[in-house]
Amino acid sequence: MLSTNNRIDTYSDQIRAFLASNFYVADPRALEIETSLLDQGIIDSTGVLEVIGFVEETFGITVEDSELLPENFDSIQGIARYVLSKEN
């Protein structure tokens, strides 16, 4: 079983790849995991819905309305931590 940090790294890589293929990201490698996706204009409110769909489909989890919080979906790190929290 992968450690928590290894799982977050793996999830972060998957999320970064999704963002790079579905949104305009000039250099995906330069996208820091703490970067606000909304503040940087990478995603907008519609983009958040696309990210949620990706998370549900890819990781087999259900995102509840009460979990639609900026700390869960505004950065790669936030999304990865959210996915990890849903596994436990």
PDB file of N, CA and C in Angstrom:
ATOM      1  N   MET A   1       0.846  -1.188   0.000  1.00  0.00           N
ATOM      2  CA  MET A   1       0.000   0.000   0.000  1.00  0.00           C
ATOM      3  C   MET A   1       0.881   1.237   0.000  1.00  0.00           C
ATOM      4  N   LEU A   2       0.548   2.190  -0.825  1.00  0.00           N
ATOM      5  CA  LEU A   2       1.315   3.426  -0.902  1.00  0.00           C
ATOM      6  C   LEU A   2       1.105   4.269   0.336  1.00  0.00           C
ATOM      7  N   SER A   3       2.143   5.015   0.723  1.00  0.00           N
ATOM      8  CA  SER A   3       2.022   5.927   1.859  1.00  0.00           C
ATOM      9  C   SER A   3       1.097   7.082   1.471  1.00  0.00           C
ATOM     10  N   THR A   4       0.665   7.831   2.474  1.00  0.00           N
ATOM     11  CA  THR A   4      -0.215   8.975   2.232  1.00  0.00           C
ATOM     12  C   THR A   4       0.433   9.962   1.271  1.00  0.00           C
ATOM     13  N   ASN A   5       1.703  10.287   1.482  1.00  0.00           N
ATOM     14  CA  ASN A   5       2.388  11.240   0.598  1.00  0.00           C
ATOM     15  C   ASN A   5       2.497  10.706  -0.817  1.00  0.00           C
ATOM     16  N   ASN A   6       2.763   9.422  -0.967  1.00  0.00           N
ATOM     17  CA  ASN A   6       2.850   8.837  -2.308  1.00  0.00           C
ATOM     18  C   ASN A   6       1.493   8.868  -3.005  1.00  0.00           C
ATOM     19  N   ARG A   7       0.426   8.617  -2.259  1.00  0.00           N
ATOM     20  CA  ARG A   7      -0.910   8.668  -2.864  1.00  0.00           C
ATOM     21  C   ARG A   7      -1.254  10.098  -3.273  1.00  0.00           C
ATOM     22  N   ILE A   8      -0.922  11.077  -2.426  1.00  0.00           N
ATOM     23  CA  ILE A   8      -1.178  12.480  -2.784  1.00  0.00           C
ATOM     24  C   ILE A   8      -0.390  12.847  -4.035  1.00  0.00           C
ATOM     25  N   ASP A   9       0.866  12.405  -4.131  1.00  0.00           N
ATOM     26  CA  ASP A   9       1.673  12.668  -5.330  1.00  0.00           C
ATOM     27  C   ASP A   9       1.043  12.028  -6.565  1.00  0.00           C
ATOM     28  N   THR A  10       0.586  10.796  -6.430  1.00  0.00           N
ATOM     29  CA  THR A  10      -0.042  10.094  -7.551  1.00  0.00           C
ATOM     30  C   THR A  10      -1.315  10.805  -7.982  1.00  0.00           C
ATOM     31  N   TYR A  11      -2.154  11.157  -7.020  1.00  0.00           N
ATOM     32  CA  TYR A  11      -3.393  11.874  -7.332  1.00  0.00           C
ATOM     33  C   TYR A  11      -3.083  13.219  -7.964  1.00  0.00           C
ATOM     34  N   SER A  12      -2.083  13.922  -7.426  1.00  0.00           N
ATOM     35  CA  SER A  12      -1.702  15.228  -7.973  1.00  0.00           C
ATOM     36  C   SER A  12      -1.291  15.111  -9.431  1.00  0.00           C
ATOM     37  N   ASP A  13      -0.542  14.078  -9.759  1.00  0.00           N
ATOM     38  CA  ASP A  13      -0.123  13.863 -11.151  1.00  0.00           C
ATOM     39  C   ASP A  13      -1.332  13.629 -12.051  1.00  0.00           C
ATOM     40  N   GLN A  14      -2.288  12.835 -11.590  1.00  0.00           N
ATOM     41  CA  GLN A  14      -3.493  12.562 -12.371  1.00  0.00           C
ATOM     42  C   GLN A  14      -4.317  13.835 -12.559  1.00  0.00           C
ATOM     43  N   ILE A  15      -4.437  14.623 -11.503  1.00  0.00           N
ATOM     44  CA  ILE A  15      -5.217  15.863 -11.559  1.00  0.00           C
ATOM     45  C   ILE A  15      -4.537  16.863 -12.488  1.00  0.00           C
ATOM     46  N   ARG A  16      -3.218  17.008 -12.379  1.00  0.00           N
ATOM     47  CA  ARG A  16      -2.462  17.918 -13.246  1.00  0.00           C
ATOM     48  C   ARG A  16      -2.644  17.508 -14.713  1.00  0.00           C
ATOM     49  N   ALA A  17      -2.578  16.223 -14.999  1.00  0.00           N
ATOM     50  CA  ALA A  17      -2.756  15.744 -16.371  1.00  0.00           C
ATOM     51  C   ALA A  17      -4.159  16.071 -16.883  1.00  0.00           C
ATOM     52  N   PHE A  18      -5.161  15.890 -16.039  1.00  0.00           N
ATOM     53  CA  PHE A  18      -6.534  16.228 -16.425  1.00  0.00           C
ATOM     54  C   PHE A  18      -6.648  17.720 -16.732  1.00  0.00           C
ATOM     55  N   LEU A  19      -6.121  18.547 -15.849  1.00  0.00           N
ATOM     56  CA  LEU A  19      -6.194  19.995 -16.058  1.00  0.00           C
ATOM     57  C   LEU A  19      -5.487  20.395 -17.350  1.00  0.00           C
ATOM     58  N   ALA A  20      -4.325  19.818 -17.592  1.00  0.00           N
ATOM     59  CA  ALA A  20      -3.548  20.164 -18.787  1.00  0.00           C
ATOM     60  C   ALA A  20      -4.270  19.754 -20.070  1.00  0.00           C
ATOM     61  N   SER A  21      -5.023  18.661 -20.023  1.00  0.00           N
ATOM     62  CA  SER A  21      -5.690  18.203 -21.234  1.00  0.00           C
ATOM     63  C   SER A  21      -7.074  18.808 -21.432  1.00  0.00           C
ATOM     64  N   ASN A  22      -7.643  19.408 -20.382  1.00  0.00           N
ATOM     65  CA  ASN A  22      -9.001  19.943 -20.491  1.00  0.00           C
ATOM     66  C   ASN A  22      -9.115  21.453 -20.343  1.00  0.00           C
ATOM     67  N   PHE A  23      -8.066  22.106 -19.870  1.00  0.00           N
ATOM     68  CA  PHE A  23      -8.068  23.549 -19.668  1.00  0.00           C
ATOM     69  C   PHE A  23      -6.765  24.105 -20.212  1.00  0.00           C
ATOM     70  N   TYR A  24      -6.728  25.408 -20.453  1.00  0.00           N
ATOM     71  CA  TYR A  24      -5.491  25.995 -20.961  1.00  0.00           C
ATOM     72  C   TYR A  24      -4.474  26.124 -19.834  1.00  0.00           C
ATOM     73  N   VAL A  25      -3.429  25.349 -19.927  1.00  0.00           N
ATOM     74  CA  VAL A  25      -2.309  25.416 -18.993  1.00  0.00           C
ATOM     75  C   VAL A  25      -1.060  25.446 -19.871  1.00  0.00           C
ATOM     76  N   ALA A  26      -0.400  26.614 -19.923  1.00  0.00           N
ATOM     77  CA  ALA A  26       0.748  26.784 -20.815  1.00  0.00           C
ATOM     78  C   ALA A  26       1.844  25.761 -20.540  1.00  0.00           C
ATOM     79  N   ASP A  27       2.182  25.571 -19.279  1.00  0.00           N
ATOM     80  CA  ASP A  27       3.228  24.618 -18.906  1.00  0.00           C
ATOM     81  C   ASP A  27       2.756  23.833 -17.691  1.00  0.00           C
ATOM     82  N   PRO A  28       2.189  22.648 -17.890  1.00  0.00           N
ATOM     83  CA  PRO A  28       1.647  21.865 -16.776  1.00  0.00           C
ATOM     84  C   PRO A  28       2.665  21.602 -15.667  1.00  0.00           C
ATOM     85  N   ARG A  29       3.937  21.451 -16.027  1.00  0.00           N
ATOM     86  CA  ARG A  29       4.962  21.197 -15.008  1.00  0.00           C
ATOM     87  C   ARG A  29       5.166  22.400 -14.099  1.00  0.00           C
ATOM     88  N   ALA A  30       4.847  23.593 -14.603  1.00  0.00           N
ATOM     89  CA  ALA A  30       5.012  24.810 -13.811  1.00  0.00           C
ATOM     90  C   ALA A  30       3.823  25.054 -12.881  1.00  0.00           C
ATOM     91  N   LEU A  31       2.775  24.284 -13.042  1.00  0.00           N
ATOM     92  CA  LEU A  31       1.584  24.449 -12.207  1.00  0.00           C
ATOM     93  C   LEU A  31       1.844  23.854 -10.831  1.00  0.00           C
ATOM     94  N   GLU A  32       2.073  24.723  -9.867  1.00  0.00           N
ATOM     95  CA  GLU A  32       2.351  24.284  -8.503  1.00  0.00           C
ATOM     96  C   GLU A  32       1.092  23.686  -7.875  1.00  0.00           C
ATOM     97  N   ILE A  33       1.288  22.727  -6.981  1.00  0.00           N
ATOM     98  CA  ILE A  33       0.124  22.053  -6.402  1.00  0.00           C
ATOM     99  C   ILE A  33      -0.672  22.960  -5.478  1.00  0.00           C
ATOM    100  N   GLU A  34      -0.060  24.044  -4.966  1.00  0.00           N
ATOM    101  CA  GLU A  34      -0.772  24.956  -4.075  1.00  0.00           C
ATOM    102  C   GLU A  34      -1.441  26.102  -4.816  1.00  0.00           C
ATOM    103  N   THR A  35      -1.178  26.241  -6.112  1.00  0.00           N
ATOM    104  CA  THR A  35      -1.707  27.349  -6.903  1.00  0.00           C
ATOM    105  C   THR A  35      -3.226  27.322  -6.938  1.00  0.00           C
ATOM    106  N   SER A  36      -3.847  28.491  -6.710  1.00  0.00           N
ATOM    107  CA  SER A  36      -5.294  28.596  -6.808  1.00  0.00           C
ATOM    108  C   SER A  36      -5.701  28.512  -8.273  1.00  0.00           C
ATOM    109  N   LEU A  37      -6.454  27.491  -8.601  1.00  0.00           N
ATOM    110  CA  LEU A  37      -6.902  27.294  -9.976  1.00  0.00           C
ATOM    111  C   LEU A  37      -7.883  28.376 -10.409  1.00  0.00           C
ATOM    112  N   LEU A  38      -8.694  28.854  -9.472  1.00  0.00           N
ATOM    113  CA  LEU A  38      -9.657  29.910  -9.772  1.00  0.00           C
ATOM    114  C   LEU A  38      -8.964  31.260  -9.908  1.00  0.00           C
ATOM    115  N   ASP A  39      -8.103  31.604  -8.951  1.00  0.00           N
ATOM    116  CA  ASP A  39      -7.411  32.894  -9.001  1.00  0.00           C
ATOM    117  C   ASP A  39      -6.529  33.031 -10.228  1.00  0.00           C
ATOM    118  N   GLN A  40      -5.940  31.939 -10.691  1.00  0.00           N
ATOM    119  CA  GLN A  40      -5.069  31.965 -11.870  1.00  0.00           C
ATOM    120  C   GLN A  40      -5.854  31.885 -13.178  1.00  0.00           C
ATOM    121  N   GLY A  41      -7.178  31.745 -13.077  1.00  0.00           N
ATOM    122  CA  GLY A  41      -8.004  31.695 -14.277  1.00  0.00           C
ATOM    123  C   GLY A  41      -7.914  30.381 -15.040  1.00  0.00           C
ATOM    124  N   ILE A  42      -7.396  29.351 -14.390  1.00  0.00           N
ATOM    125  CA  ILE A  42      -7.288  28.053 -15.053  1.00  0.00           C
ATOM    126  C   ILE A  42      -8.661  27.407 -15.167  1.00  0.00           C
ATOM    127  N   ILE A  43      -9.443  27.514 -14.106  1.00  0.00           N
ATOM    128  CA  ILE A  43     -10.826  27.035 -14.152  1.00  0.00           C
ATOM    129  C   ILE A  43     -11.758  28.135 -13.672  1.00  0.00           C
ATOM    130  N   ASP A  44     -13.011  28.046 -14.090  1.00  0.00           N
ATOM    131  CA  ASP A  44     -14.054  28.944 -13.616  1.00  0.00           C
ATOM    132  C   ASP A  44     -15.130  28.077 -12.962  1.00  0.00           C
ATOM    133  N   SER A  45     -16.285  28.647 -12.697  1.00  0.00           N
ATOM    134  CA  SER A  45     -17.323  27.871 -12.005  1.00  0.00           C
ATOM    135  C   SER A  45     -17.754  26.651 -12.819  1.00  0.00           C
ATOM    136  N   THR A  46     -17.807  26.761 -14.124  1.00  0.00           N
ATOM    137  CA  THR A  46     -18.129  25.612 -14.965  1.00  0.00           C
ATOM    138  C   THR A  46     -16.990  24.597 -14.916  1.00  0.00           C
ATOM    139  N   GLY A  47     -15.776  25.088 -14.881  1.00  0.00           N
ATOM    140  CA  GLY A  47     -14.607  24.212 -14.783  1.00  0.00           C
ATOM    141  C   GLY A  47     -14.606  23.404 -13.505  1.00  0.00           C
ATOM    142  N   VAL A  48     -15.078  24.024 -12.422  1.00  0.00           N
ATOM    143  CA  VAL A  48     -15.170  23.296 -11.151  1.00  0.00           C
ATOM    144  C   VAL A  48     -16.076  22.084 -11.320  1.00  0.00           C
ATOM    145  N   LEU A  49     -17.176  22.260 -12.037  1.00  0.00           N
ATOM    146  CA  LEU A  49     -18.089  21.138 -12.278  1.00  0.00           C
ATOM    147  C   LEU A  49     -17.415  20.042 -13.092  1.00  0.00           C
ATOM    148  N   GLU A  50     -16.582  20.427 -14.051  1.00  0.00           N
ATOM    149  CA  GLU A  50     -15.838  19.435 -14.836  1.00  0.00           C
ATOM    150  C   GLU A  50     -14.844  18.690 -13.958  1.00  0.00           C
ATOM    151  N   VAL A  51     -14.188  19.416 -13.058  1.00  0.00           N
ATOM    152  CA  VAL A  51     -13.236  18.786 -12.138  1.00  0.00           C
ATOM    153  C   VAL A  51     -13.969  17.804 -11.230  1.00  0.00           C
ATOM    154  N   ILE A  52     -15.132  18.194 -10.740  1.00  0.00           N
ATOM    155  CA  ILE A  52     -15.916  17.318  -9.870  1.00  0.00           C
ATOM    156  C   ILE A  52     -16.297  16.043 -10.630  1.00  0.00           C
ATOM    157  N   GLY A  53     -16.727  16.180 -11.867  1.00  0.00           N
ATOM    158  CA  GLY A  53     -17.057  15.005 -12.675  1.00  0.00           C
ATOM    159  C   GLY A  53     -15.851  14.095 -12.857  1.00  0.00           C
ATOM    160  N   PHE A  54     -14.694  14.696 -13.110  1.00  0.00           N
ATOM    161  CA  PHE A  54     -13.456  13.926 -13.240  1.00  0.00           C
ATOM    162  C   PHE A  54     -13.135  13.177 -11.950  1.00  0.00           C
ATOM    163  N   VAL A  55     -13.241  13.860 -10.824  1.00  0.00           N
ATOM    164  CA  VAL A  55     -12.936  13.248  -9.528  1.00  0.00           C
ATOM    165  C   VAL A  55     -13.872  12.083  -9.252  1.00  0.00           C
ATOM    166  N   GLU A  56     -15.161  12.291  -9.497  1.00  0.00           N
ATOM    167  CA  GLU A  56     -16.125  11.220  -9.229  1.00  0.00           C
ATOM    168  C   GLU A  56     -15.872  10.013 -10.123  1.00  0.00           C
ATOM    169  N   GLU A  57     -15.627  10.264 -11.390  1.00  0.00           N
ATOM    170  CA  GLU A  57     -15.430   9.161 -12.333  1.00  0.00           C
ATOM    171  C   GLU A  57     -14.089   8.463 -12.126  1.00  0.00           C
ATOM    172  N   THR A  58     -13.041   9.226 -11.958  1.00  0.00           N
ATOM    173  CA  THR A  58     -11.695   8.665 -11.868  1.00  0.00           C
ATOM    174  C   THR A  58     -11.447   7.938 -10.554  1.00  0.00           C
ATOM    175  N   PHE A  59     -11.932   8.518  -9.470  1.00  0.00           N
ATOM    176  CA  PHE A  59     -11.620   7.970  -8.151  1.00  0.00           C
ATOM    177  C   PHE A  59     -12.783   7.210  -7.522  1.00  0.00           C
ATOM    178  N   GLY A  60     -13.907   7.155  -8.230  1.00  0.00           N
ATOM    179  CA  GLY A  60     -15.038   6.369  -7.766  1.00  0.00           C
ATOM    180  C   GLY A  60     -15.652   6.868  -6.471  1.00  0.00           C
ATOM    181  N   ILE A  61     -15.703   8.194  -6.326  1.00  0.00           N
ATOM    182  CA  ILE A  61     -16.295   8.769  -5.117  1.00  0.00           C
ATOM    183  C   ILE A  61     -17.445   9.685  -5.510  1.00  0.00           C
ATOM    184  N   THR A  62     -18.277   9.992  -4.547  1.00  0.00           N
ATOM    185  CA  THR A  62     -19.380  10.926  -4.756  1.00  0.00           C
ATOM    186  C   THR A  62     -19.083  12.204  -3.993  1.00  0.00           C
ATOM    187  N   VAL A  63     -19.154  13.320  -4.687  1.00  0.00           N
ATOM    188  CA  VAL A  63     -18.936  14.621  -4.066  1.00  0.00           C
ATOM    189  C   VAL A  63     -20.287  15.147  -3.602  1.00  0.00           C
ATOM    190  N   GLU A  64     -20.408  15.328  -2.311  1.00  0.00           N
ATOM    191  CA  GLU A  64     -21.647  15.854  -1.736  1.00  0.00           C
ATOM    192  C   GLU A  64     -21.665  17.374  -1.864  1.00  0.00           C
ATOM    193  N   ASP A  65     -22.883  17.956  -1.939  1.00  0.00           N
ATOM    194  CA  ASP A  65     -23.001  19.412  -2.050  1.00  0.00           C
ATOM    195  C   ASP A  65     -22.273  20.123  -0.912  1.00  0.00           C
ATOM    196  N   SER A  66     -22.334  19.563   0.278  1.00  0.00           N
ATOM    197  CA  SER A  66     -21.701  20.187   1.447  1.00  0.00           C
ATOM    198  C   SER A  66     -20.176  20.174   1.358  1.00  0.00           C
ATOM    199  N   GLU A  67     -19.627  19.406   0.420  1.00  0.00           N
ATOM    200  CA  GLU A  67     -18.179  19.302   0.254  1.00  0.00           C
ATOM    201  C   GLU A  67     -17.642  20.212  -0.852  1.00  0.00           C
ATOM    202  N   LEU A  68     -18.528  20.974  -1.484  1.00  0.00           N
ATOM    203  CA  LEU A  68     -18.122  21.889  -2.553  1.00  0.00           C
ATOM    204  C   LEU A  68     -17.541  23.161  -1.935  1.00  0.00           C
ATOM    205  N   LEU A  69     -16.365  23.022  -1.387  1.00  0.00           N
ATOM    206  CA  LEU A  69     -15.691  24.110  -0.691  1.00  0.00           C
ATOM    207  C   LEU A  69     -14.395  24.459  -1.415  1.00  0.00           C
ATOM    208  N   PRO A  70     -13.979  25.733  -1.360  1.00  0.00           N
ATOM    209  CA  PRO A  70     -12.728  26.122  -2.028  1.00  0.00           C
ATOM    210  C   PRO A  70     -11.530  25.286  -1.598  1.00  0.00           C
ATOM    211  N   GLU A  71     -11.434  24.951  -0.331  1.00  0.00           N
ATOM    212  CA  GLU A  71     -10.275  24.163   0.118  1.00  0.00           C
ATOM    213  C   GLU A  71     -10.245  22.771  -0.498  1.00  0.00           C
ATOM    214  N   ASN A  72     -11.378  22.296  -1.009  1.00  0.00           N
ATOM    215  CA  ASN A  72     -11.425  20.977  -1.638  1.00  0.00           C
ATOM    216  C   ASN A  72     -11.176  21.011  -3.147  1.00  0.00           C
ATOM    217  N   PHE A  73     -11.425  22.142  -3.804  1.00  0.00           N
ATOM    218  CA  PHE A  73     -11.384  22.154  -5.269  1.00  0.00           C
ATOM    219  C   PHE A  73     -10.667  23.347  -5.889  1.00  0.00           C
ATOM    220  N   ASP A  74      -9.906  24.110  -5.110  1.00  0.00           N
ATOM    221  CA  ASP A  74      -9.253  25.297  -5.656  1.00  0.00           C
ATOM    222  C   ASP A  74      -7.783  25.091  -5.999  1.00  0.00           C
ATOM    223  N   SER A  75      -7.238  23.944  -5.681  1.00  0.00           N
ATOM    224  CA  SER A  75      -5.836  23.670  -6.012  1.00  0.00           C
ATOM    225  C   SER A  75      -5.666  22.170  -6.234  1.00  0.00           C
ATOM    226  N   ILE A  76      -4.583  21.825  -6.893  1.00  0.00           N
ATOM    227  CA  ILE A  76      -4.291  20.407  -7.102  1.00  0.00           C
ATOM    228  C   ILE A  76      -4.149  19.711  -5.757  1.00  0.00           C
ATOM    229  N   GLN A  77      -3.439  20.346  -4.842  1.00  0.00           N
ATOM    230  CA  GLN A  77      -3.221  19.757  -3.519  1.00  0.00           C
ATOM    231  C   GLN A  77      -4.545  19.581  -2.775  1.00  0.00           C
ATOM    232  N   GLY A  78      -5.412  20.577  -2.842  1.00  0.00           N
ATOM    233  CA  GLY A  78      -6.713  20.478  -2.186  1.00  0.00           C
ATOM    234  C   GLY A  78      -7.548  19.334  -2.730  1.00  0.00           C
ATOM    235  N   ILE A  79      -7.540  19.189  -4.052  1.00  0.00           N
ATOM    236  CA  ILE A  79      -8.301  18.108  -4.676  1.00  0.00           C
ATOM    237  C   ILE A  79      -7.725  16.752  -4.273  1.00  0.00           C
ATOM    238  N   ALA A  80      -6.397  16.637  -4.304  1.00  0.00           N
ATOM    239  CA  ALA A  80      -5.751  15.365  -3.943  1.00  0.00           C
ATOM    240  C   ALA A  80      -6.041  15.005  -2.491  1.00  0.00           C
ATOM    241  N   ARG A  81      -5.972  15.974  -1.603  1.00  0.00           N
ATOM    242  CA  ARG A  81      -6.269  15.711  -0.182  1.00  0.00           C
ATOM    243  C   ARG A  81      -7.730  15.339   0.010  1.00  0.00           C
ATOM    244  N   TYR A  82      -8.607  15.996  -0.733  1.00  0.00           N
ATOM    245  CA  TYR A  82     -10.028  15.673  -0.650  1.00  0.00           C
ATOM    246  C   TYR A  82     -10.273  14.219  -1.068  1.00  0.00           C
ATOM    247  N   VAL A  83      -9.685  13.821  -2.198  1.00  0.00           N
ATOM    248  CA  VAL A  83      -9.838  12.443  -2.673  1.00  0.00           C
ATOM    249  C   VAL A  83      -9.330  11.472  -1.610  1.00  0.00           C
ATOM    250  N   LEU A  84      -8.176  11.757  -1.044  1.00  0.00           N
ATOM    251  CA  LEU A  84      -7.609  10.909  -0.009  1.00  0.00           C
ATOM    252  C   LEU A  84      -8.543  10.811   1.189  1.00  0.00           C
ATOM    253  N   SER A  85      -9.147  11.918   1.579  1.00  0.00           N
ATOM    254  CA  SER A  85     -10.053  11.907   2.739  1.00  0.00           C
ATOM    255  C   SER A  85     -11.292  11.057   2.486  1.00  0.00           C
ATOM    256  N   LYS A  86     -11.720  10.981   1.244  1.00  0.00           N
ATOM    257  CA  LYS A  86     -12.904  10.190   0.902  1.00  0.00           C
ATOM    258  C   LYS A  86     -12.609   8.694   0.897  1.00  0.00           C
ATOM    259  N   GLU A  87     -11.325   8.327   0.812  1.00  0.00           N
ATOM    260  CA  GLU A  87     -10.954   6.920   0.840  1.00  0.00           C
ATOM    261  C   GLU A  87     -11.026   6.343   2.247  1.00  0.00           C
ATOM    262  N   ASN A  88     -10.849   7.180   3.219  1.00  0.00           N
ATOM    263  CA  ASN A  88     -10.783   6.699   4.612  1.00  0.00           C
ATOM    264  C   ASN A  88     -12.122   6.639   5.276  1.00  0.00           C
TER     265      ASN A  88
END
